[in-house]
Structures are given as structure tokens and as C-alpha cells.
mmCIF file of C-alpha atoms and ligand atoms in Angstrom:
data_model
loop_
_atom_site.group_PDB
_atom_site.id
_atom_site.type_symbol
_atom_site.label_atom_id
_atom_site.label_comp_id
_atom_site.label_asym_id
_atom_site.label_seq_id
_atom_site.Cartn_x
_atom_site.Cartn_y
_atom_site.Cartn_z
ATOM 1 C CA UNK A 899 -3.224 4.038 11.079
ATOM 2 C CA UNK A 900 -3.493 5.308 7.523
ATOM 3 C CA UNK A 901 -5.475 3.935 4.633
ATOM 4 C CA UNK A 902 -3.435 3.483 1.497
ATOM 5 C CA UNK A 903 -4.922 3.967 -1.958
ATOM 6 C CA UNK A 904 -3.268 1.680 -4.466
ATOM 7 C CA UNK A 905 -2.937 2.360 -8.166
ATOM 8 C CA UNK A 906 -0.899 -0.323 -9.901
ATOM 9 C CA UNK A 907 1.027 0.102 -13.092
ATOM 10 C CA UNK A 908 -0.712 -1.885 -15.854
ATOM 11 C CA UNK A 909 1.046 -5.229 -16.546
ATOM 12 C CA UNK A 910 1.988 -4.174 -20.061
ATOM 13 C CA UNK A 911 3.665 -1.005 -18.800
ATOM 14 C CA UNK A 912 5.949 -2.565 -16.192
ATOM 15 C CA UNK A 913 9.519 -1.355 -16.451
ATOM 16 C CA UNK A 914 12.244 -3.663 -17.753
ATOM 17 C CA UNK A 915 14.133 -5.127 -14.791
ATOM 18 C CA UNK A 916 17.879 -5.575 -14.547
ATOM 19 C CA UNK A 917 19.116 -9.117 -14.047
ATOM 20 C CA UNK A 918 18.209 -10.091 -10.472
ATOM 21 C CA UNK A 919 19.410 -13.729 -10.300
ATOM 22 C CA UNK A 920 23.055 -14.642 -10.631
ATOM 23 C CA UNK A 921 25.108 -17.806 -10.459
ATOM 24 C CA UNK A 922 27.085 -18.519 -7.269
ATOM 25 C CA UNK A 923 30.277 -16.664 -8.210
ATOM 26 C CA UNK A 924 28.902 -14.441 -10.917
ATOM 27 C CA UNK A 925 29.533 -10.725 -10.426
ATOM 28 C CA UNK A 926 26.311 -8.731 -10.496
ATOM 29 C CA UNK A 927 25.800 -5.575 -12.493
ATOM 30 C CA UNK A 928 23.289 -4.016 -10.120
ATOM 31 C CA UNK A 929 25.617 -1.505 -8.509
ATOM 32 C CA UNK A 930 24.072 0.942 -6.090
ATOM 33 C CA UNK A 931 21.229 3.388 -6.625
ATOM 34 C CA UNK A 932 20.932 2.808 -10.366
ATOM 35 C CA UNK A 933 17.546 1.073 -10.633
ATOM 36 C CA UNK A 934 14.159 1.912 -9.166
ATOM 37 C CA UNK A 935 11.115 -0.321 -9.010
ATOM 38 C CA UNK A 936 7.670 0.047 -10.608
ATOM 39 C CA UNK A 937 5.918 1.822 -7.745
ATOM 40 C CA UNK A 938 6.416 4.365 -4.982
ATOM 41 C CA UNK A 939 4.662 5.289 -1.769
ATOM 42 C CA UNK A 940 3.667 8.899 -1.139
ATOM 43 C CA UNK A 941 1.728 10.978 1.352
ATOM 44 C CA UNK A 942 1.128 14.691 1.746
ATOM 45 C CA UNK A 943 1.221 16.940 4.769
ATOM 46 C CA UNK A 944 -0.644 20.161 5.287
ATOM 47 C CA UNK A 945 -0.931 22.137 8.508
ATOM 48 C CA UNK A 946 -4.710 21.723 8.511
ATOM 49 C CA UNK A 947 -4.983 18.047 7.602
ATOM 50 C CA UNK A 948 -1.756 16.520 8.903
ATOM 51 C CA UNK A 949 -0.579 13.559 6.838
ATOM 52 C CA UNK A 950 -3.120 12.602 4.197
ATOM 53 C CA UNK A 951 -3.606 11.091 0.761
ATOM 54 C CA UNK A 952 -1.375 8.042 1.405
ATOM 55 C CA UNK A 953 -0.969 6.263 -1.885
ATOM 56 C CA UNK A 954 1.093 3.765 -3.841
ATOM 57 C CA UNK A 955 1.278 4.763 -7.485
ATOM 58 C CA UNK A 956 3.477 3.972 -10.502
ATOM 59 C CA UNK A 957 7.036 5.299 -10.076
ATOM 60 C CA UNK A 958 7.153 8.611 -11.910
ATOM 61 C CA UNK A 959 8.432 12.192 -11.905
ATOM 62 C CA UNK A 960 7.133 14.448 -9.153
ATOM 63 C CA UNK A 961 5.251 17.573 -10.159
ATOM 64 C CA UNK A 962 7.005 20.360 -8.255
ATOM 65 C CA UNK A 963 6.597 24.096 -8.099
ATOM 66 C CA UNK A 964 9.996 25.760 -8.707
ATOM 67 C CA UNK A 965 9.320 27.910 -5.643
ATOM 68 C CA UNK A 966 8.977 24.770 -3.459
ATOM 69 C CA UNK A 967 10.924 25.576 -0.332
ATOM 70 C CA UNK A 968 13.120 22.470 -0.496
ATOM 71 C CA UNK A 969 14.923 23.936 -3.526
ATOM 72 C CA UNK A 970 15.796 27.144 -1.720
ATOM 73 C CA UNK A 971 16.177 26.397 1.966
ATOM 74 C CA UNK A 972 17.061 22.729 1.941
ATOM 75 C CA UNK A 973 14.455 21.131 4.188
ATOM 76 C CA UNK A 974 15.092 17.560 3.040
ATOM 77 C CA UNK A 975 15.621 14.460 5.158
ATOM 78 C CA UNK A 976 15.974 10.816 4.251
ATOM 79 C CA UNK A 977 16.664 7.315 5.468
ATOM 80 C CA UNK A 978 18.426 4.286 4.013
ATOM 81 C CA UNK A 979 17.540 0.693 4.787
ATOM 82 C CA UNK A 980 17.166 -2.586 2.953
ATOM 83 C CA UNK A 981 14.807 -5.519 2.418
ATOM 84 C CA UNK A 982 16.612 -8.842 2.124
ATOM 85 C CA UNK A 983 15.559 -11.957 0.193
ATOM 86 C CA UNK A 984 16.791 -14.657 2.527
ATOM 87 C CA UNK A 985 16.022 -18.066 3.947
ATOM 88 C CA UNK A 986 13.322 -20.000 2.046
ATOM 89 C CA UNK A 987 12.744 -17.000 -0.229
ATOM 90 C CA UNK A 988 11.249 -14.972 2.623
ATOM 91 C CA UNK A 989 11.719 -11.197 2.643
ATOM 92 C CA UNK A 990 13.163 -9.592 5.784
ATOM 93 C CA UNK A 991 13.566 -6.100 7.190
ATOM 94 C CA UNK A 992 16.284 -5.267 9.740
ATOM 95 C CA UNK A 993 15.458 -2.772 12.537
ATOM 96 C CA UNK A 994 13.188 -0.798 10.181
ATOM 97 C CA UNK A 995 11.354 0.961 13.013
ATOM 98 C CA UNK A 996 14.690 2.372 14.217
ATOM 99 C CA UNK A 997 15.116 4.011 10.820
ATOM 100 C CA UNK A 998 11.753 5.759 11.117
ATOM 101 C CA UNK A 999 12.502 6.778 14.699
ATOM 102 C CA UNK A 1000 15.704 8.394 13.461
ATOM 103 C CA UNK A 1001 13.738 9.914 10.570
ATOM 104 C CA UNK A 1002 11.466 11.595 13.104
ATOM 105 C CA UNK A 1003 14.449 12.941 15.053
ATOM 106 C CA UNK A 1004 15.834 14.352 11.795
ATOM 107 C CA UNK A 1005 12.387 15.843 11.072
ATOM 108 C CA UNK A 1006 12.316 17.570 14.435
ATOM 109 C CA UNK A 1007 15.782 19.076 13.914
ATOM 110 C CA UNK A 1008 14.740 20.454 10.509
ATOM 111 C CA UNK A 1009 11.379 21.811 11.793
ATOM 112 C CA UNK A 1010 9.494 19.232 9.723
ATOM 113 C CA UNK A 1011 6.467 17.185 10.839
ATOM 114 C CA UNK A 1012 6.916 13.688 12.249
ATOM 115 C CA UNK A 1013 5.417 10.702 10.505
ATOM 116 C CA UNK A 1014 3.408 8.062 12.313
ATOM 117 C CA UNK A 1015 5.852 5.165 12.473
ATOM 118 C CA UNK A 1016 3.205 2.443 12.147
ATOM 119 C CA UNK A 1017 1.824 4.159 9.059
ATOM 120 C CA UNK A 1018 5.254 4.588 7.479
ATOM 121 C CA UNK A 1019 6.135 0.941 8.125
ATOM 122 C CA UNK A 1020 2.756 -0.152 6.771
ATOM 123 C CA UNK A 1021 3.313 1.898 3.592
ATOM 124 C CA UNK A 1022 6.783 0.414 3.201
ATOM 125 C CA UNK A 1023 5.581 -3.180 3.623
ATOM 126 C CA UNK A 1024 2.765 -2.663 1.116
ATOM 127 C CA UNK A 1025 5.267 -1.249 -1.373
ATOM 128 C CA UNK A 1026 7.636 -4.177 -0.827
ATOM 129 C CA UNK A 1027 4.796 -6.649 -1.413
ATOM 130 C CA UNK A 1028 3.703 -4.931 -4.623
ATOM 131 C CA UNK A 1029 7.271 -4.709 -5.973
ATOM 132 C CA UNK A 1030 8.584 -7.971 -4.502
ATOM 133 C CA UNK A 1031 9.681 -9.199 -7.939
ATOM 134 C CA UNK A 1032 12.310 -6.445 -7.875
ATOM 135 C CA UNK A 1033 14.103 -7.905 -4.864
ATOM 136 C CA UNK A 1034 17.311 -9.516 -6.108
ATOM 137 C CA UNK A 1035 18.395 -13.067 -5.251
ATOM 138 C CA UNK A 1036 21.579 -14.014 -3.451
ATOM 139 C CA UNK A 1037 23.212 -13.070 -0.183
ATOM 140 C CA UNK A 1038 24.653 -9.569 -0.325
ATOM 141 C CA UNK A 1039 22.059 -8.292 -2.770
ATOM 142 C CA UNK A 1040 19.001 -6.456 -1.494
ATOM 143 C CA UNK A 1041 16.222 -4.015 -2.186
ATOM 144 C CA UNK A 1042 17.474 -0.607 -1.089
ATOM 145 C CA UNK A 1043 14.802 1.588 0.492
ATOM 146 C CA UNK A 1044 14.929 5.363 0.494
ATOM 147 C CA UNK A 1045 12.260 7.138 2.609
ATOM 148 C CA UNK A 1046 12.437 10.892 2.027
ATOM 149 C CA UNK A 1047 10.639 14.053 3.150
ATOM 150 C CA UNK A 1048 10.825 17.419 1.394
ATOM 151 C CA UNK A 1049 9.318 20.876 1.904
ATOM 152 C CA UNK A 1050 6.814 21.644 -0.858
ATOM 153 C CA UNK A 1051 5.220 24.982 -0.034
ATOM 154 C CA UNK A 1052 5.735 27.340 -2.977
ATOM 155 C CA UNK A 1053 6.951 30.432 -1.153
ATOM 156 C CA UNK A 1054 10.158 32.358 -0.668
ATOM 157 C CA UNK A 1055 11.237 33.670 2.706
ATOM 158 C CA UNK A 1056 13.243 31.716 5.241
ATOM 159 C CA UNK A 1057 10.935 29.825 7.610
ATOM 160 C CA UNK A 1058 9.693 26.244 7.839
ATOM 161 C CA UNK A 1059 7.389 25.173 5.025
ATOM 162 C CA UNK A 1060 3.733 24.547 5.859
ATOM 163 C CA UNK A 1061 3.390 21.607 3.430
ATOM 164 C CA UNK A 1062 5.523 18.498 2.885
ATOM 165 C CA UNK A 1063 5.763 15.425 0.726
ATOM 166 C CA UNK A 1064 6.853 12.083 2.157
ATOM 167 C CA UNK A 1065 7.835 9.369 -0.272
ATOM 168 C CA UNK A 1066 9.491 5.971 -0.336
ATOM 169 C CA UNK A 1067 11.288 4.707 -3.412
ATOM 170 C CA UNK A 1068 12.983 1.307 -3.645
ATOM 171 C CA UNK A 1069 15.381 -0.416 -6.005
ATOM 172 C CA UNK A 1070 17.634 -3.475 -6.283
ATOM 173 C CA UNK A 1071 21.283 -3.075 -5.272
ATOM 174 C CA UNK A 1072 24.222 -5.384 -5.779
ATOM 175 C CA UNK A 1073 26.542 -7.055 -3.323
ATOM 176 C CA UNK A 1074 28.838 -4.437 -1.807
ATOM 177 C CA UNK A 1075 31.788 -6.782 -2.030
ATOM 178 C CA UNK A 1076 31.430 -8.573 -5.378
ATOM 179 C CA UNK A 1077 35.024 -9.789 -5.193
ATOM 180 C CA UNK A 1078 35.113 -10.434 -1.510
ATOM 181 C CA UNK A 1079 35.854 -8.055 1.302
ATOM 182 C CA UNK A 1080 38.020 -5.209 0.097
ATOM 183 C CA UNK A 1081 39.754 -2.877 2.588
ATOM 184 C CA UNK A 1082 39.367 0.821 1.768
ATOM 185 C CA UNK A 1083 41.908 3.643 1.840
ATOM 186 C CA UNK A 1084 40.807 6.643 3.856
ATOM 187 C CA UNK A 1085 41.974 10.213 3.922
ATOM 188 C CA UNK A 1086 41.867 12.189 7.160
ATOM 189 C CA UNK A 1087 40.422 15.617 6.358
ATOM 190 C CA UNK A 1088 42.451 18.297 8.113
ATOM 191 C CA UNK A 1089 41.085 21.312 6.243
ATOM 192 C CA UNK A 1090 37.352 20.685 5.854
ATOM 193 C CA UNK A 1091 34.787 19.586 8.415
ATOM 194 C CA UNK A 1092 31.519 17.697 8.056
ATOM 195 C CA UNK A 1093 29.407 18.974 10.909
ATOM 196 C CA UNK A 1094 29.846 21.033 13.998
ATOM 197 C CA UNK A 1095 28.432 20.553 17.470
ATOM 198 C CA UNK A 1096 25.068 22.277 17.531
ATOM 199 C CA UNK A 1097 24.709 21.826 13.759
ATOM 200 C CA UNK A 1098 22.941 19.222 11.672
ATOM 201 C CA UNK A 1099 25.422 16.371 12.002
ATOM 202 C CA UNK A 1100 23.124 13.981 13.818
ATOM 203 C CA UNK A 1101 20.286 14.442 11.320
ATOM 204 C CA UNK A 1102 20.155 12.488 8.078
ATOM 205 C CA UNK A 1103 19.591 15.594 6.007
ATOM 206 C CA UNK A 1104 20.659 16.445 2.458
ATOM 207 C CA UNK A 1105 22.702 19.447 3.647
ATOM 208 C CA UNK A 1106 25.285 17.216 5.340
ATOM 209 C CA UNK A 1107 26.039 15.443 2.079
ATOM 210 C CA UNK A 1108 26.241 18.661 0.060
ATOM 211 C CA UNK A 1109 28.673 19.792 2.714
ATOM 212 C CA UNK A 1110 30.849 16.697 2.347
ATOM 213 C CA UNK A 1111 31.257 16.616 -1.441
ATOM 214 C CA UNK A 1112 34.211 18.926 -1.871
ATOM 215 C CA UNK A 1113 36.523 17.140 0.538
ATOM 216 C CA UNK A 1114 35.404 13.761 -0.808
ATOM 217 C CA UNK A 1115 36.281 14.827 -4.366
ATOM 218 C CA UNK A 1116 39.686 16.039 -3.223
ATOM 219 C CA UNK A 1117 40.315 12.743 -1.455
ATOM 220 C CA UNK A 1118 39.206 10.797 -4.535
ATOM 221 C CA UNK A 1119 41.652 12.693 -6.730
ATOM 222 C CA UNK A 1120 44.425 11.631 -4.378
ATOM 223 C CA UNK A 1121 43.324 7.988 -4.691
ATOM 224 C CA UNK A 1122 41.313 7.584 -1.491
ATOM 225 C CA UNK A 1123 37.821 6.127 -1.261
ATOM 226 C CA UNK A 1124 36.543 7.875 1.853
ATOM 227 C CA UNK A 1125 37.156 10.857 4.089
ATOM 228 C CA UNK A 1126 37.643 10.439 7.813
ATOM 229 C CA UNK A 1127 36.215 13.500 9.523
ATOM 230 C CA UNK A 1128 37.637 15.088 12.620
ATOM 231 C CA UNK A 1129 35.517 17.091 15.037
ATOM 232 C CA UNK A 1130 34.976 20.595 13.737
ATOM 233 C CA UNK A 1131 35.841 22.493 16.898
ATOM 234 C CA UNK A 1132 39.285 21.122 17.750
ATOM 235 C CA UNK A 1133 40.068 19.294 14.471
ATOM 236 C CA UNK A 1134 41.269 16.613 16.823
ATOM 237 C CA UNK A 1135 38.833 13.809 17.576
ATOM 238 C CA UNK A 1136 37.911 11.181 14.988
ATOM 239 C CA UNK A 1137 34.187 11.271 14.267
ATOM 240 C CA UNK A 1138 33.026 9.295 11.252
ATOM 241 C CA UNK A 1139 33.913 8.358 7.718
ATOM 242 C CA UNK A 1140 31.944 9.232 4.573
ATOM 243 C CA UNK A 1141 28.509 7.760 5.162
ATOM 244 C CA UNK A 1142 29.651 5.385 7.870
ATOM 245 C CA UNK A 1143 30.441 5.396 11.551
ATOM 246 C CA UNK A 1144 33.907 4.197 12.433
ATOM 247 C CA UNK A 1145 35.429 1.771 14.944
ATOM 248 C CA UNK A 1146 39.012 1.306 16.084
ATOM 249 C CA UNK A 1147 40.157 -1.972 17.605
ATOM 250 C CA UNK A 1148 43.190 -0.963 19.663
ATOM 251 C CA UNK A 1149 44.902 -3.345 22.072
ATOM 252 C CA UNK A 1150 41.895 -4.945 23.800
ATOM 253 C CA UNK A 1151 39.453 -2.106 23.379
ATOM 254 C CA UNK A 1152 37.023 -1.358 20.563
ATOM 255 C CA UNK A 1153 36.563 2.405 20.373
ATOM 256 C CA UNK A 1154 33.974 4.470 18.540
ATOM 257 C CA UNK A 1155 33.024 8.124 18.854
ATOM 258 C CA UNK A 1156 30.278 8.908 21.366
ATOM 259 C CA UNK A 1157 27.108 10.483 19.957
ATOM 260 C CA UNK A 1158 28.362 14.032 20.391
ATOM 261 C CA UNK A 1159 25.650 15.630 18.275
ATOM 262 C CA UNK A 1160 27.827 16.015 15.211
ATOM 263 C CA UNK A 1161 27.830 12.367 14.130
ATOM 264 C CA UNK A 1162 25.026 10.309 12.668
ATOM 265 C CA UNK A 1163 23.699 7.718 15.140
ATOM 266 C CA UNK A 1164 24.037 4.699 12.858
ATOM 267 C CA UNK A 1165 21.849 1.664 13.371
ATOM 268 C CA UNK A 1166 24.701 -0.583 12.255
ATOM 269 C CA UNK A 1167 26.898 1.230 14.789
ATOM 270 C CA UNK A 1168 24.400 0.394 17.521
ATOM 271 C CA UNK A 1169 24.147 -3.237 16.363
ATOM 272 C CA UNK A 1170 27.940 -3.628 16.336
ATOM 273 C CA UNK A 1171 28.276 -2.173 19.839
ATOM 274 C CA UNK A 1172 25.649 -4.536 21.231
ATOM 275 C CA UNK A 1173 26.925 -7.636 19.460
ATOM 276 C CA UNK A 1174 30.591 -7.026 20.293
ATOM 277 C CA UNK A 1175 29.710 -6.466 23.959
ATOM 278 C CA UNK A 1176 27.691 -9.691 23.979
ATOM 279 C CA UNK A 1177 30.732 -11.463 22.538
ATOM 280 C CA UNK A 1178 32.746 -10.240 25.510
ATOM 281 C CA UNK A 1179 34.694 -7.406 23.906
ATOM 282 C CA UNK A 1180 35.270 -4.152 25.721
ATOM 283 C CA UNK A 1181 33.530 -1.493 23.634
ATOM 284 C CA UNK A 1182 34.039 2.167 24.542
ATOM 285 C CA UNK A 1183 32.092 5.087 23.177
ATOM 286 C CA UNK A 1184 34.739 7.674 23.857
ATOM 287 C CA UNK A 1185 36.643 10.491 22.232
ATOM 288 C CA UNK A 1186 39.755 9.321 20.408
ATOM 289 C CA UNK A 1187 42.135 11.962 19.128
ATOM 290 C CA UNK A 1188 43.894 11.541 15.815
ATOM 291 C CA UNK A 1189 47.220 11.910 17.648
ATOM 292 C CA UNK A 1190 46.359 9.078 20.019
ATOM 293 C CA UNK A 1191 45.304 6.969 17.042
ATOM 294 C CA UNK A 1192 48.534 7.654 15.116
ATOM 295 C CA UNK A 1193 50.547 6.914 18.266
ATOM 296 C CA UNK A 1194 48.828 3.498 18.595
ATOM 297 C CA UNK A 1195 49.308 2.774 14.890
ATOM 298 C CA UNK A 1196 53.023 3.529 15.170
ATOM 299 C CA UNK A 1197 53.323 1.232 18.171
ATOM 300 C CA UNK A 1198 51.586 -1.540 16.236
ATOM 301 C CA UNK A 1199 48.639 -1.611 18.632
ATOM 302 C CA UNK A 1200 45.849 -0.940 16.156
ATOM 303 C CA UNK A 1201 44.492 -4.330 15.196
ATOM 304 C CA UNK A 1202 41.638 -3.215 12.966
ATOM 305 C CA UNK A 1203 39.737 -0.161 11.788
ATOM 306 C CA UNK A 1204 36.338 -0.535 10.156
ATOM 307 C CA UNK A 1205 33.394 1.592 9.071
ATOM 308 C CA UNK A 1206 29.783 0.569 9.714
ATOM 309 C CA UNK A 1207 26.657 1.382 7.739
ATOM 310 C CA UNK A 1208 23.655 -0.185 6.040
ATOM 311 C CA UNK A 1209 25.232 -0.213 2.570
ATOM 312 C CA UNK A 1210 28.336 -2.264 3.384
ATOM 313 C CA UNK A 1211 27.557 -3.458 6.954
ATOM 314 C CA UNK A 1212 31.298 -3.499 7.750
ATOM 315 C CA UNK A 1213 33.922 -1.767 5.655
ATOM 316 C CA UNK A 1214 37.486 -2.610 6.724
ATOM 317 C CA UNK A 1215 40.080 0.128 6.450
ATOM 318 C CA UNK A 1216 43.420 -0.964 4.995
ATOM 319 C CA UNK A 1217 45.189 2.354 4.802
ATOM 320 C CA UNK A 1218 44.952 5.768 6.390
ATOM 321 C CA UNK A 1219 46.492 9.018 5.187
ATOM 322 C CA UNK A 1220 47.101 11.923 7.551
ATOM 323 C CA UNK A 1221 49.241 15.021 7.026
ATOM 324 C CA UNK A 1222 51.413 13.680 4.256
ATOM 325 C CA UNK A 1223 51.890 10.182 5.671
ATOM 326 C CA UNK A 1224 50.376 6.826 4.771
ATOM 327 C CA UNK A 1225 49.698 4.341 7.525
ATOM 328 C CA UNK A 1226 48.981 0.718 6.758
ATOM 329 C CA UNK A 1227 46.298 -0.864 8.951
ATOM 330 C CA UNK A 1228 46.228 -4.604 9.653
ATOM 331 C CA UNK A 1229 48.728 -5.030 6.769
ATOM 332 C CA UNK A 1230 45.984 -3.868 4.423
ATOM 333 C CA UNK A 1231 44.119 -7.108 5.073
ATOM 334 C CA UNK A 1232 40.671 -7.870 6.471
ATOM 335 C CA UNK A 1233 40.699 -8.270 10.224
ATOM 336 C CA UNK A 1234 39.202 -11.229 12.053
ATOM 337 C CA UNK A 1235 36.728 -9.116 14.024
ATOM 338 C CA UNK A 1236 35.569 -7.233 10.900
ATOM 339 C CA UNK A 1237 34.911 -10.526 9.155
ATOM 340 C CA UNK A 1238 33.154 -12.056 12.146
ATOM 341 C CA UNK A 1239 30.852 -9.061 12.613
ATOM 342 C CA UNK A 1240 30.092 -8.860 8.907
ATOM 343 C CA UNK A 1241 29.184 -12.558 8.659
ATOM 344 C CA UNK A 1242 27.054 -12.505 11.792
ATOM 345 C CA UNK A 1243 25.040 -9.389 10.909
ATOM 346 C CA UNK A 1244 24.596 -10.513 7.319
ATOM 347 C CA UNK A 1245 23.332 -13.913 8.494
ATOM 348 C CA UNK A 1246 20.812 -12.188 10.778
ATOM 349 C CA UNK A 1247 19.586 -9.954 7.961
ATOM 350 C CA UNK A 1248 18.964 -12.900 5.630
ATOM 351 C CA UNK A 1249 17.219 -14.941 8.306
ATOM 352 C CA UNK A 1250 20.028 -17.517 8.340
ATOM 353 C CA UNK A 1251 20.654 -17.380 12.098
ATOM 354 C CA UNK A 1252 18.370 -17.240 15.142
ATOM 355 C CA UNK A 1253 17.889 -13.599 16.087
ATOM 356 C CA UNK A 1254 18.280 -13.079 19.852
ATOM 357 C CA UNK A 1255 17.824 -9.296 19.448
ATOM 358 C CA UNK A 1256 14.428 -9.329 17.699
ATOM 359 C CA UNK A 1257 15.839 -7.037 15.034
ATOM 360 C CA UNK A 1258 14.654 -9.026 12.041
ATOM 361 C CA UNK A 1259 11.108 -8.934 10.784
ATOM 362 C CA UNK A 1260 9.675 -11.163 8.088
ATOM 363 C CA UNK A 1261 7.579 -9.222 5.554
ATOM 364 C CA UNK A 1262 6.737 -11.997 3.110
HETATM 365 C C1 LIG B 1574 23.451 6.720 7.200
HETATM 366 C C2 LIG B 1574 24.755 7.135 7.771
HETATM 367 C C3 LIG B 1574 25.496 6.312 8.633
HETATM 368 C C4 LIG B 1574 25.160 4.871 8.904
HETATM 369 O O1 LIG B 1574 23.916 4.659 9.461
HETATM 370 P P1 LIG B 1574 23.266 3.213 9.411
HETATM 371 O O2 LIG B 1574 21.984 3.399 10.141
HETATM 372 O O3 LIG B 1574 24.196 2.292 10.096
HETATM 373 O O4 LIG B 1574 23.088 2.869 7.971
HETATM 374 C C5 LIG B 1574 26.634 6.851 9.218
HETATM 375 N N1 LIG B 1574 27.060 8.092 8.932
HETATM 376 C C6 LIG B 1574 26.379 8.900 8.096
HETATM 377 C C7 LIG B 1574 26.891 10.262 7.850
HETATM 378 C C8 LIG B 1574 25.213 8.437 7.468
HETATM 379 O O5 LIG B 1574 24.576 9.215 6.619
#
């Protein structure tokens, strides 16, 4: 286990904080990814010394050589999780170790070194304790956590870097649904793909998001919030949506794509599968073609469609656009199952319900 050097920002140089406490029905102005706390956790990797120099220092710019390999060959991976201020003002993490396990799988795929999970979690908890005053109040709000690893060796030539920087930055984020649950409109991409079997799809790496921007912008211009990706080989099977996995509740079956290698194995996806099965639903991880989906929509058999991910937990889909046609889902309303899953997972995350899965960990 690592030793962490701590250098705190002097009291009189703390950053101004956004408003973190709001009245019951007051809309927050935190948004997402706009604010970052006073400190950050870092450690360095060299071939000879492994991970070293673990430290928490004031949040600041990173000194980087312009030849650093991340800028040229894209070795960059990240994670996204949250710390929740919940019951009795305690601070909770939800399945944080699973995020670092996935981080290590992403690292392996990108030829980057693994981190020691205990050390990463220790660094994260220390950072949360030091910046705990940044954690917003109120269910739905949270401290967003972004662990990241980048290649730092200053050298050109395509090969894995020999040095890396690991860092964790954190910042307060607002409630995803300030005005209540709001179904999204999604656009089925039939020209662009996100990831191909054998590619990087199952890694949380920057390249996948660079890849997705163009289609997302096109969809936005047409008035859609998210892109639903089809598999890249047949342009046939539904895979995932934007930065979320996706579920289809059709007749009496809840269907989501299997982990084919081209989709991101979401932790919320896994939680939803386990919870829904425990509630007695039939959940199938199976291929679902867009034609089969449209057929079920036309027959009125699609009860609900929803995305899953850390940011929103559950994101109901109200409308789907495919090849020139708009399809309304669940009358554009929020389905019962979506609501039930959202409430249950959110209650777990804020320590409001007993946790039979041992997913929730109290930090403070
Ligand atoms: C992060 C992410 C998800 C959701 O993962 P969670 O662990 O549930 O937050 C799904 N799809 C993509 C492409 C992602 O980047």
C-alpha cells in the first residue's frame, strides 16, 4: 500500500465554491463537470520504479512536455464515479472498487500499467476527506470523481510510453433531473459506428469519445439528445447509447446487449441486471436487432427503454428516430420500471436503504 504525501492549499488560497446547499425544490446551478475542488491526487509511473510519488496537492495545471505521448498516440483512460452525501451527513461510495477494476482492464487494453486497487481507493478516500466541504447537499447532487491515466514519455514513435501519470480530480455536480425525470429523444446512427469488435469499445478510453463526437453533433442538430449505436459489423444489433448502456423492456423480458467486446461494461448496467433479476424480472443479455425492436414498437410491445450510467443512473427514452421515422416510446412518459430502479439505486447510493449487495461503502 502506498504512502501519500499531502500538501494542502493554504486556507487563504482556497478556491471560491459554487453554492452547494439548496432549498427543497430549488434548482441547482452546479451542472456537470464545471467545478473542480481544491486538491487532486497524483502518482507517477516509471518502468524502473513502478508507481511512485503518490501525493495530494493543490488543484493546478499539469506541467507537460509537448512531446508527451498522450498528445500524439492517445494513450488515455479514465473512470467516472461519485461520492454521495447521504443519510446523517455521511459520505458514501458506490461500487468504487469495480471502477478501478475496470480501469485496470482499460489499462491492459491500452498497454498501460495497472494501478494497485487498494492504493487507488486509499488515494481517493484521502482526497474526499480533504475536500469534503466540496460535496454538495441534497439527494441527486454528488461529488463527481474522475480518475485518469495518461502517457507522459516525451518521445515520438508509435509504441507504448514508458512513463505515466495517474491522477484523480473531483468536483460537485448537480442533480441530473432538476425538474424531475425527463425522457430523452434518441437518434439511431445508421451511418457512423462507435466501436468495432476487436477494437477499443470495452475500454473507457478517450479515443472512443473522440470517435463519437461527429455523430452526436449531427444528432443534436436534428434535435436529439443521444445517439443509439448499432454494432459496427452488421449495423444491425443495438449496442449502447451515448455514454450509457441501454435496456429494452419488451413484453415480459428486459433485454440488454451482451458484453460483446464493443460495448462498455457499465457498473450501473450490472447493478440493474442484478436488481431486476432479484425482483423477479426476466433479464436477458442477448443480441437485439433494430428490426426486431422496431417490429415490437409497432406492435405496441415495448413497454420501456432506458439508458443506464453513473451520471443519470436511469435515463428513460421517450422517443426514437430511425431511418426517417419517429417512434414514441411509452407515450413519451417515464415508465414504472425506470422509476422504480432509479429510486431504489439512488436510495442505496445515499445510504437511505439497507444494502443487501454490499455495494455501498461509508467514507466519512
Ligand atoms: C461510462 C460509460 C457507461 C456507463 O458505465 P457506468 O459504470 O454505469 O457509469 C456506458 N457506456 C459508455 C460508453 C461509458 O463511457
